[in-house]
């Protein structure tokens, strides 16, 4: 079989003809973020977070064929910006209900948002408490649904309600969805507001206006 | 000296021919009724004349037009003819009275009416591919052959395939559909593929708002397109060709189908074309009509039965329709191919610029006096096209910008009117040649609103496959909505810029990759208008409804009460004979008072 030589971040690797740029990147020991790609099942290159530079051109690594002598760059400010923009766009259409989602720590969106530094997924995505053991379900004013994930939910997994030390999510849709969740479990909105005072003195008005909790 | 063939088309076999362009555009302007009226008039007047159906000349502002030619008299052109005028016009013409004609095709004596060649909109054109438009009957293969048609095919078939490709390479012909990719290169790649089945496709999808040159060409001279397609098929060794037409353009599809049928009967299609061993057939494919189908991979998918673009490579020239090597060329490109083979490469290469040879048809619409399709050499200046040919803006208006290339193109400020229309210079100023739509925007338009319109179009036409186009365009249009309603912030401008660049770079197909162009180009040249919307909550052109306030000039108001009557929310108060006032807090800015006021007293601020 014919092989082609590809330079990934300056490292020369040989891959069989017909392989993708992604294959070459992996063979060279680098990685790129992936979302829609599933080996052998799906490579329509629709999510555009695996973009890399091939000879200076932005292309999706998962689909673009490797050809002889191409120079692949997997990291640059420009690429990071595109990946982040695309992930943000994806999150903006994602219904955030991590508290009732079964993916939890297996969530690829969570992993990617941590990797690229995109805010928008709450602590609940990392919290192992679910169903009846969830602190909100037990009536606690846990701030997990509103707090930026990334702490591995150390407090809640040890039984302490989240106090929001990592800061609040700025997307109103998440707040609305969380308010629904608090209300469902009859968590007192006043108590949630008290909990917010500790770290979140700066919550902007348009978020404050979203009434949190109260009886259903 | 008039060529014999031209004389034959103008005067016809009877020496007296009345030619009326029948195409979708002129039919909309009423040419159908004019045609019927002409038939009746000839019958009633007892004249031995042919009423002849021809294709459209591209001079839309003159539609419906009638050209009357009788041996001994100069052929006279009448514009904007109403059905009830036809009989009078013919009667007068026969008696030698040419009054009412806007032009004569050529002069015979000392007529006072200008000939076409003396008029800027005709003189500055170089009608290379559109040479037959308005002269021949598009549904007659005999007419096309008489004009030198299918001679190009004969010439091409006498060459080897690689010689045909070499000829096109020598001509320097580039794709007329948008990106300007060298035509010979696609052909060469497809030619070199080893496959027993190959396809050629004529892309006649043409979905840009403001572009209709492909429709016009295919409706007026369908055989030229078909001949180009057969030559392309021969060059790469294809066995089958498709002509992809929007289902919304039924006349275009009908005429192409008729052309295919006639060509088959005449032996230009089928087995062993013109005595060679080249077998080729063509099918006209009517698409469901989505803008994205003009993108080549989506077009292929549409013929296969799905319709979404896919990531390139592989390019269609290596793996296209049903995985076979496929060449896709635009309607105008193929018409150029046929013409190049008919008249010779030199005729083509002497036109155009160093890098882009030949001519291009441009549709000039918007704020101009002479809307139409004009064929000019590539490299013609924007100002020549907009002011000299299309006649500039209507009285009292000033041109602000031209939007080149439709929703994928960009706005070029009129200050750059000296810019030459070719692929490279347009690209360097943030626009694209596209299919050649040129919308002239005057000072009555708000550039943010223009960007919003085009963004709305691409948003609606996005197929939704890739994320940046599907969600990004939605977010972009929301930002524009926010700005035009006075809720925007300066951060929004930066966000729009950053988002636009990201969509352009990461979009999957050409639609996504060019969709943010209108926003990016207006941000580049008209940022001050955006800033005015954001900081001062004002729309300088007074277009964005939410940023416009109405007031009544007390010096002009006569108290006729019409505005108060028409106001749907009762925001206007005043009694008859007294000056009226608008309560801006109640006003919903529908603008009805503005349009009804007979004294022009209602003003926008």
JSON list of N, CA and C in Angstrom, two decimals, chain A residues 44-49 51 56-60 63-65 78 81-83 85-90 92-93, chain B residues 309-315 465-472 475 495 498-499 501-503 505-509:
[
{"chain": "A", "resi": 44, "resn": "UNK", "atom": "N", "xyz": [-19.04, 13.04, 8.97]},
{"chain": "A", "resi": 44, "resn": "UNK", "atom": "CA", "xyz": [-19.58, 14.02, 8.04]},
{"chain": "A", "resi": 44, "resn": "UNK", "atom": "C", "xyz": [-19.00, 15.41, 8.30]},
{"chain": "A", "resi": 45, "resn": "UNK", "atom": "N", "xyz": [-18.16, 15.51, 9.33]},
{"chain": "A", "resi": 45, "resn": "UNK", "atom": "CA", "xyz": [-17.51, 16.78, 9.64]},
{"chain": "A", "resi": 45, "resn": "UNK", "atom": "C", "xyz": [-18.51, 17.91, 9.83]},
{"chain": "A", "resi": 46, "resn": "UNK", "atom": "N", "xyz": [-19.48, 17.70, 10.71]},
{"chain": "A", "resi": 46, "resn": "UNK", "atom": "CA", "xyz": [-20.51, 18.73, 10.86]},
{"chain": "A", "resi": 46, "resn": "UNK", "atom": "C", "xyz": [-20.27, 19.67, 12.05]},
{"chain": "A", "resi": 47, "resn": "UNK", "atom": "N", "xyz": [-19.55, 19.20, 13.10]},
{"chain": "A", "resi": 47, "resn": "UNK", "atom": "CA", "xyz": [-19.46, 20.05, 14.29]},
{"chain": "A", "resi": 47, "resn": "UNK", "atom": "C", "xyz": [-18.34, 21.07, 14.20]},
{"chain": "A", "resi": 48, "resn": "UNK", "atom": "N", "xyz": [-17.36, 20.82, 13.38]},
{"chain": "A", "resi": 48, "resn": "UNK", "atom": "CA", "xyz": [-16.28, 21.77, 13.10]},
{"chain": "A", "resi": 48, "resn": "UNK", "atom": "C", "xyz": [-15.46, 22.15, 14.34]},
{"chain": "A", "resi": 49, "resn": "UNK", "atom": "N", "xyz": [-15.38, 21.27, 15.34]},
{"chain": "A", "resi": 49, "resn": "UNK", "atom": "CA", "xyz": [-14.48, 21.60, 16.45]},
{"chain": "A", "resi": 49, "resn": "UNK", "atom": "C", "xyz": [-13.11, 20.94, 16.27]},
{"chain": "A", "resi": 51, "resn": "UNK", "atom": "N", "xyz": [-11.21, 21.38, 13.83]},
{"chain": "A", "resi": 51, "resn": "UNK", "atom": "CA", "xyz": [-10.50, 22.10, 12.78]},
{"chain": "A", "resi": 51, "resn": "UNK", "atom": "C", "xyz": [-9.00, 22.22, 13.08]},
{"chain": "A", "resi": 56, "resn": "UNK", "atom": "N", "xyz": [-1.91, 25.99, 6.10]},
{"chain": "A", "resi": 56, "resn": "UNK", "atom": "CA", "xyz": [-2.47, 27.32, 6.36]},
{"chain": "A", "resi": 56, "resn": "UNK", "atom": "C", "xyz": [-3.96, 27.43, 6.15]},
{"chain": "A", "resi": 57, "resn": "UNK", "atom": "N", "xyz": [-4.60, 26.35, 5.68]},
{"chain": "A", "resi": 57, "resn": "UNK", "atom": "CA", "xyz": [-6.03, 26.41, 5.42]},
{"chain": "A", "resi": 57, "resn": "UNK", "atom": "C", "xyz": [-6.79, 25.70, 6.55]},
{"chain": "A", "resi": 58, "resn": "UNK", "atom": "N", "xyz": [-7.91, 26.27, 6.96]},
{"chain": "A", "resi": 58, "resn": "UNK", "atom": "CA", "xyz": [-8.68, 25.67, 8.05]},
{"chain": "A", "resi": 58, "resn": "UNK", "atom": "C", "xyz": [-9.52, 24.51, 7.49]},
{"chain": "A", "resi": 59, "resn": "UNK", "atom": "N", "xyz": [-9.27, 23.31, 7.99]},
{"chain": "A", "resi": 59, "resn": "UNK", "atom": "CA", "xyz": [-10.04, 22.15, 7.52]},
{"chain": "A", "resi": 59, "resn": "UNK", "atom": "C", "xyz": [-10.37, 21.24, 8.71]},
{"chain": "A", "resi": 60, "resn": "UNK", "atom": "N", "xyz": [-11.44, 20.44, 8.59]},
{"chain": "A", "resi": 60, "resn": "UNK", "atom": "CA", "xyz": [-11.74, 19.50, 9.67]},
{"chain": "A", "resi": 60, "resn": "UNK", "atom": "C", "xyz": [-10.82, 18.27, 9.59]},
{"chain": "A", "resi": 63, "resn": "UNK", "atom": "N", "xyz": [-12.08, 14.50, 8.57]},
{"chain": "A", "resi": 63, "resn": "UNK", "atom": "CA", "xyz": [-12.57, 14.14, 7.26]},
{"chain": "A", "resi": 63, "resn": "UNK", "atom": "C", "xyz": [-11.54, 14.40, 6.16]},
{"chain": "A", "resi": 64, "resn": "UNK", "atom": "N", "xyz": [-10.65, 15.34, 6.40]},
{"chain": "A", "resi": 64, "resn": "UNK", "atom": "CA", "xyz": [-9.76, 15.79, 5.34]},
{"chain": "A", "resi": 64, "resn": "UNK", "atom": "C", "xyz": [-8.71, 14.72, 5.04]},
{"chain": "A", "resi": 65, "resn": "UNK", "atom": "N", "xyz": [-8.57, 14.35, 3.77]},
{"chain": "A", "resi": 65, "resn": "UNK", "atom": "CA", "xyz": [-7.62, 13.28, 3.46]},
{"chain": "A", "resi": 65, "resn": "UNK", "atom": "C", "xyz": [-6.17, 13.75, 3.60]},
{"chain": "A", "resi": 78, "resn": "UNK", "atom": "N", "xyz": [-5.70, 31.18, 16.54]},
{"chain": "A", "resi": 78, "resn": "UNK", "atom": "CA", "xyz": [-6.81, 31.24, 15.60]},
{"chain": "A", "resi": 78, "resn": "UNK", "atom": "C", "xyz": [-7.70, 29.99, 15.74]},
{"chain": "A", "resi": 81, "resn": "UNK", "atom": "N", "xyz": [-9.72, 29.94, 18.83]},
{"chain": "A", "resi": 81, "resn": "UNK", "atom": "CA", "xyz": [-10.86, 30.86, 18.73]},
{"chain": "A", "resi": 81, "resn": "UNK", "atom": "C", "xyz": [-12.02, 30.19, 17.98]},
{"chain": "A", "resi": 82, "resn": "UNK", "atom": "N", "xyz": [-11.69, 29.54, 16.86]},
{"chain": "A", "resi": 82, "resn": "UNK", "atom": "CA", "xyz": [-12.76, 28.89, 16.08]},
{"chain": "A", "resi": 82, "resn": "UNK", "atom": "C", "xyz": [-13.41, 27.76, 16.87]},
{"chain": "A", "resi": 83, "resn": "UNK", "atom": "N", "xyz": [-12.56, 26.96, 17.53]},
{"chain": "A", "resi": 83, "resn": "UNK", "atom": "CA", "xyz": [-13.12, 25.83, 18.29]},
{"chain": "A", "resi": 83, "resn": "UNK", "atom": "C", "xyz": [-14.03, 26.34, 19.39]},
{"chain": "A", "resi": 85, "resn": "UNK", "atom": "N", "xyz": [-15.61, 29.24, 19.53]},
{"chain": "A", "resi": 85, "resn": "UNK", "atom": "CA", "xyz": [-16.84, 29.81, 18.97]},
{"chain": "A", "resi": 85, "resn": "UNK", "atom": "C", "xyz": [-17.82, 28.71, 18.62]},
{"chain": "A", "resi": 86, "resn": "UNK", "atom": "N", "xyz": [-17.31, 27.66, 17.98]},
{"chain": "A", "resi": 86, "resn": "UNK", "atom": "CA", "xyz": [-18.22, 26.60, 17.56]},
{"chain": "A", "resi": 86, "resn": "UNK", "atom": "C", "xyz": [-18.81, 25.85, 18.75]},
{"chain": "A", "resi": 87, "resn": "UNK", "atom": "N", "xyz": [-17.99, 25.65, 19.80]},
{"chain": "A", "resi": 87, "resn": "UNK", "atom": "CA", "xyz": [-18.52, 24.98, 20.98]},
{"chain": "A", "resi": 87, "resn": "UNK", "atom": "C", "xyz": [-19.57, 25.87, 21.66]},
{"chain": "A", "resi": 88, "resn": "UNK", "atom": "N", "xyz": [-19.30, 27.17, 21.70]},
{"chain": "A", "resi": 88, "resn": "UNK", "atom": "CA", "xyz": [-20.28, 28.08, 22.29]},
{"chain": "A", "resi": 88, "resn": "UNK", "atom": "C", "xyz": [-21.58, 28.06, 21.51]},
{"chain": "A", "resi": 89, "resn": "UNK", "atom": "N", "xyz": [-21.46, 28.02, 20.19]},
{"chain": "A", "resi": 89, "resn": "UNK", "atom": "CA", "xyz": [-22.68, 27.95, 19.36]},
{"chain": "A", "resi": 89, "resn": "UNK", "atom": "C", "xyz": [-23.46, 26.68, 19.67]},
{"chain": "A", "resi": 90, "resn": "UNK", "atom": "N", "xyz": [-22.73, 25.59, 19.83]},
{"chain": "A", "resi": 90, "resn": "UNK", "atom": "CA", "xyz": [-23.39, 24.32, 20.11]},
{"chain": "A", "resi": 90, "resn": "UNK", "atom": "C", "xyz": [-24.08, 24.37, 21.47]},
{"chain": "A", "resi": 92, "resn": "UNK", "atom": "N", "xyz": [-25.17, 26.93, 22.91]},
{"chain": "A", "resi": 92, "resn": "UNK", "atom": "CA", "xyz": [-26.30, 27.85, 22.91]},
{"chain": "A", "resi": 92, "resn": "UNK", "atom": "C", "xyz": [-27.58, 27.17, 22.44]},
{"chain": "A", "resi": 93, "resn": "UNK", "atom": "N", "xyz": [-27.45, 26.02, 21.78]},
{"chain": "A", "resi": 93, "resn": "UNK", "atom": "CA", "xyz": [-28.66, 25.31, 21.37]},
{"chain": "A", "resi": 93, "resn": "UNK", "atom": "C", "xyz": [-28.90, 24.07, 22.24]},
{"chain": "B", "resi": 309, "resn": "UNK", "atom": "N", "xyz": [-24.72, 19.44, 1.14]},
{"chain": "B", "resi": 309, "resn": "UNK", "atom": "CA", "xyz": [-23.32, 19.44, 0.72]},
{"chain": "B", "resi": 309, "resn": "UNK", "atom": "C", "xyz": [-22.50, 18.48, 1.56]},
{"chain": "B", "resi": 310, "resn": "UNK", "atom": "N", "xyz": [-21.34, 18.13, 1.07]},
{"chain": "B", "resi": 310, "resn": "UNK", "atom": "CA", "xyz": [-20.42, 17.34, 1.88]},
{"chain": "B", "resi": 310, "resn": "UNK", "atom": "C", "xyz": [-19.05, 17.98, 1.80]},
{"chain": "B", "resi": 311, "resn": "UNK", "atom": "N", "xyz": [-18.22, 17.57, 2.73]},
{"chain": "B", "resi": 311, "resn": "UNK", "atom": "CA", "xyz": [-16.88, 18.14, 2.79]},
{"chain": "B", "resi": 311, "resn": "UNK", "atom": "C", "xyz": [-16.09, 17.74, 1.55]},
{"chain": "B", "resi": 312, "resn": "UNK", "atom": "N", "xyz": [-15.40, 18.74, 0.95]},
{"chain": "B", "resi": 312, "resn": "UNK", "atom": "CA", "xyz": [-14.47, 18.43, -0.13]},
{"chain": "B", "resi": 312, "resn": "UNK", "atom": "C", "xyz": [-13.07, 18.53, 0.44]},
{"chain": "B", "resi": 313, "resn": "UNK", "atom": "N", "xyz": [-12.06, 17.85, -0.05]},
{"chain": "B", "resi": 313, "resn": "UNK", "atom": "CA", "xyz": [-12.10, 16.79, -1.03]},
{"chain": "B", "resi": 313, "resn": "UNK", "atom": "C", "xyz": [-12.76, 15.52, -0.48]},
{"chain": "B", "resi": 314, "resn": "UNK", "atom": "N", "xyz": [-13.05, 14.52, -1.31]},
{"chain": "B", "resi": 314, "resn": "UNK", "atom": "CA", "xyz": [-12.74, 14.46, -2.74]},
{"chain": "B", "resi": 314, "resn": "UNK", "atom": "C", "xyz": [-13.58, 15.44, -3.55]},
{"chain": "B", "resi": 315, "resn": "UNK", "atom": "N", "xyz": [-12.96, 16.05, -4.53]},
{"chain": "B", "resi": 315, "resn": "UNK", "atom": "CA", "xyz": [-13.68, 16.95, -5.41]},
{"chain": "B", "resi": 315, "resn": "UNK", "atom": "C", "xyz": [-14.48, 16.14, -6.42]},
{"chain": "B", "resi": 465, "resn": "UNK", "atom": "N", "xyz": [-26.65, 21.44, 8.09]},
{"chain": "B", "resi": 465, "resn": "UNK", "atom": "CA", "xyz": [-25.76, 20.30, 8.33]},
{"chain": "B", "resi": 465, "resn": "UNK", "atom": "C", "xyz": [-24.62, 20.67, 9.27]},
{"chain": "B", "resi": 466, "resn": "UNK", "atom": "N", "xyz": [-23.91, 21.73, 8.98]},
{"chain": "B", "resi": 466, "resn": "UNK", "atom": "CA", "xyz": [-22.77, 22.04, 9.84]},
{"chain": "B", "resi": 466, "resn": "UNK", "atom": "C", "xyz": [-23.14, 23.11, 10.85]},
{"chain": "B", "resi": 467, "resn": "UNK", "atom": "N", "xyz": [-22.50, 23.02, 11.98]},
{"chain": "B", "resi": 467, "resn": "UNK", "atom": "CA", "xyz": [-22.84, 23.87, 13.12]},
{"chain": "B", "resi": 467, "resn": "UNK", "atom": "C", "xyz": [-22.64, 25.36, 12.89]},
{"chain": "B", "resi": 468, "resn": "UNK", "atom": "N", "xyz": [-21.50, 25.80, 12.35]},
{"chain": "B", "resi": 468, "resn": "UNK", "atom": "CA", "xyz": [-21.28, 27.25, 12.27]},
{"chain": "B", "resi": 468, "resn": "UNK", "atom": "C", "xyz": [-22.37, 27.95, 11.45]},
{"chain": "B", "resi": 469, "resn": "UNK", "atom": "N", "xyz": [-22.77, 27.32, 10.36]},
{"chain": "B", "resi": 469, "resn": "UNK", "atom": "CA", "xyz": [-23.77, 27.94, 9.50]},
{"chain": "B", "resi": 469, "resn": "UNK", "atom": "C", "xyz": [-25.15, 27.85, 10.14]},
{"chain": "B", "resi": 470, "resn": "UNK", "atom": "N", "xyz": [-25.48, 26.70, 10.68]},
{"chain": "B", "resi": 470, "resn": "UNK", "atom": "CA", "xyz": [-26.81, 26.48, 11.25]},
{"chain": "B", "resi": 470, "resn": "UNK", "atom": "C", "xyz": [-27.08, 27.40, 12.44]},
{"chain": "B", "resi": 471, "resn": "UNK", "atom": "N", "xyz": [-26.17, 27.36, 13.41]},
{"chain": "B", "resi": 471, "resn": "UNK", "atom": "CA", "xyz": [-26.39, 28.14, 14.63]},
{"chain": "B", "resi": 471, "resn": "UNK", "atom": "C", "xyz": [-25.78, 29.53, 14.52]},
{"chain": "B", "resi": 472, "resn": "UNK", "atom": "N", "xyz": [-24.58, 29.58, 13.90]},
{"chain": "B", "resi": 472, "resn": "UNK", "atom": "CA", "xyz": [-23.87, 30.85, 13.83]},
{"chain": "B", "resi": 472, "resn": "UNK", "atom": "C", "xyz": [-24.65, 31.91, 13.08]},
{"chain": "B", "resi": 475, "resn": "UNK", "atom": "N", "xyz": [-27.39, 33.24, 15.27]},
{"chain": "B", "resi": 475, "resn": "UNK", "atom": "CA", "xyz": [-26.90, 34.18, 16.28]},
{"chain": "B", "resi": 475, "resn": "UNK", "atom": "C", "xyz": [-26.54, 35.52, 15.61]},
{"chain": "B", "resi": 495, "resn": "UNK", "atom": "N", "xyz": [-18.46, 41.08, 18.54]},
{"chain": "B", "resi": 495, "resn": "UNK", "atom": "CA", "xyz": [-18.94, 39.70, 18.51]},
{"chain": "B", "resi": 495, "resn": "UNK", "atom": "C", "xyz": [-19.33, 39.32, 17.08]},
{"chain": "B", "resi": 498, "resn": "UNK", "atom": "N", "xyz": [-16.19, 38.75, 15.07]},
{"chain": "B", "resi": 498, "resn": "UNK", "atom": "CA", "xyz": [-15.49, 37.52, 15.42]},
{"chain": "B", "resi": 498, "resn": "UNK", "atom": "C", "xyz": [-16.27, 36.29, 14.96]},
{"chain": "B", "resi": 499, "resn": "UNK", "atom": "N", "xyz": [-17.58, 36.35, 15.18]},
{"chain": "B", "resi": 499, "resn": "UNK", "atom": "CA", "xyz": [-18.43, 35.24, 14.79]},
{"chain": "B", "resi": 499, "resn": "UNK", "atom": "C", "xyz": [-18.43, 35.08, 13.27]},
{"chain": "B", "resi": 501, "resn": "UNK", "atom": "N", "xyz": [-16.13, 35.92, 11.13]},
{"chain": "B", "resi": 501, "resn": "UNK", "atom": "CA", "xyz": [-14.87, 35.34, 10.66]},
{"chain": "B", "resi": 501, "resn": "UNK", "atom": "C", "xyz": [-14.83, 33.84, 10.93]},
{"chain": "B", "resi": 502, "resn": "UNK", "atom": "N", "xyz": [-15.33, 33.47, 12.10]},
{"chain": "B", "resi": 502, "resn": "UNK", "atom": "CA", "xyz": [-15.31, 32.06, 12.46]},
{"chain": "B", "resi": 502, "resn": "UNK", "atom": "C", "xyz": [-16.20, 31.23, 11.52]},
{"chain": "B", "resi": 503, "resn": "UNK", "atom": "N", "xyz": [-17.38, 31.75, 11.22]},
{"chain": "B", "resi": 503, "resn": "UNK", "atom": "CA", "xyz": [-18.27, 31.03, 10.31]},
{"chain": "B", "resi": 503, "resn": "UNK", "atom": "C", "xyz": [-17.61, 30.91, 8.93]},
{"chain": "B", "resi": 505, "resn": "UNK", "atom": "N", "xyz": [-14.53, 30.84, 8.15]},
{"chain": "B", "resi": 505, "resn": "UNK", "atom": "CA", "xyz": [-13.39, 29.93, 8.09]},
{"chain": "B", "resi": 505, "resn": "UNK", "atom": "C", "xyz": [-13.79, 28.48, 8.31]},
{"chain": "B", "resi": 506, "resn": "UNK", "atom": "N", "xyz": [-14.80, 28.24, 9.14]},
{"chain": "B", "resi": 506, "resn": "UNK", "atom": "CA", "xyz": [-15.08, 26.86, 9.50]},
{"chain": "B", "resi": 506, "resn": "UNK", "atom": "C", "xyz": [-16.33, 26.28, 8.85]},
{"chain": "B", "resi": 507, "resn": "UNK", "atom": "N", "xyz": [-17.08, 27.10, 8.10]},
{"chain": "B", "resi": 507, "resn": "UNK", "atom": "CA", "xyz": [-18.27, 26.57, 7.43]},
{"chain": "B", "resi": 507, "resn": "UNK", "atom": "C", "xyz": [-17.92, 25.42, 6.51]},
{"chain": "B", "resi": 508, "resn": "UNK", "atom": "N", "xyz": [-18.85, 24.47, 6.35]},
{"chain": "B", "resi": 508, "resn": "UNK", "atom": "CA", "xyz": [-18.53, 23.26, 5.60]},
{"chain": "B", "resi": 508, "resn": "UNK", "atom": "C", "xyz": [-18.46, 23.51, 4.10]},
{"chain": "B", "resi": 509, "resn": "UNK", "atom": "N", "xyz": [-19.46, 24.21, 3.57]},
{"chain": "B", "resi": 509, "resn": "UNK", "atom": "CA", "xyz": [-19.48, 24.37, 2.12]},
{"chain": "B", "resi": 509, "resn": "UNK", "atom": "C", "xyz": [-19.35, 25.84, 1.76]}
]
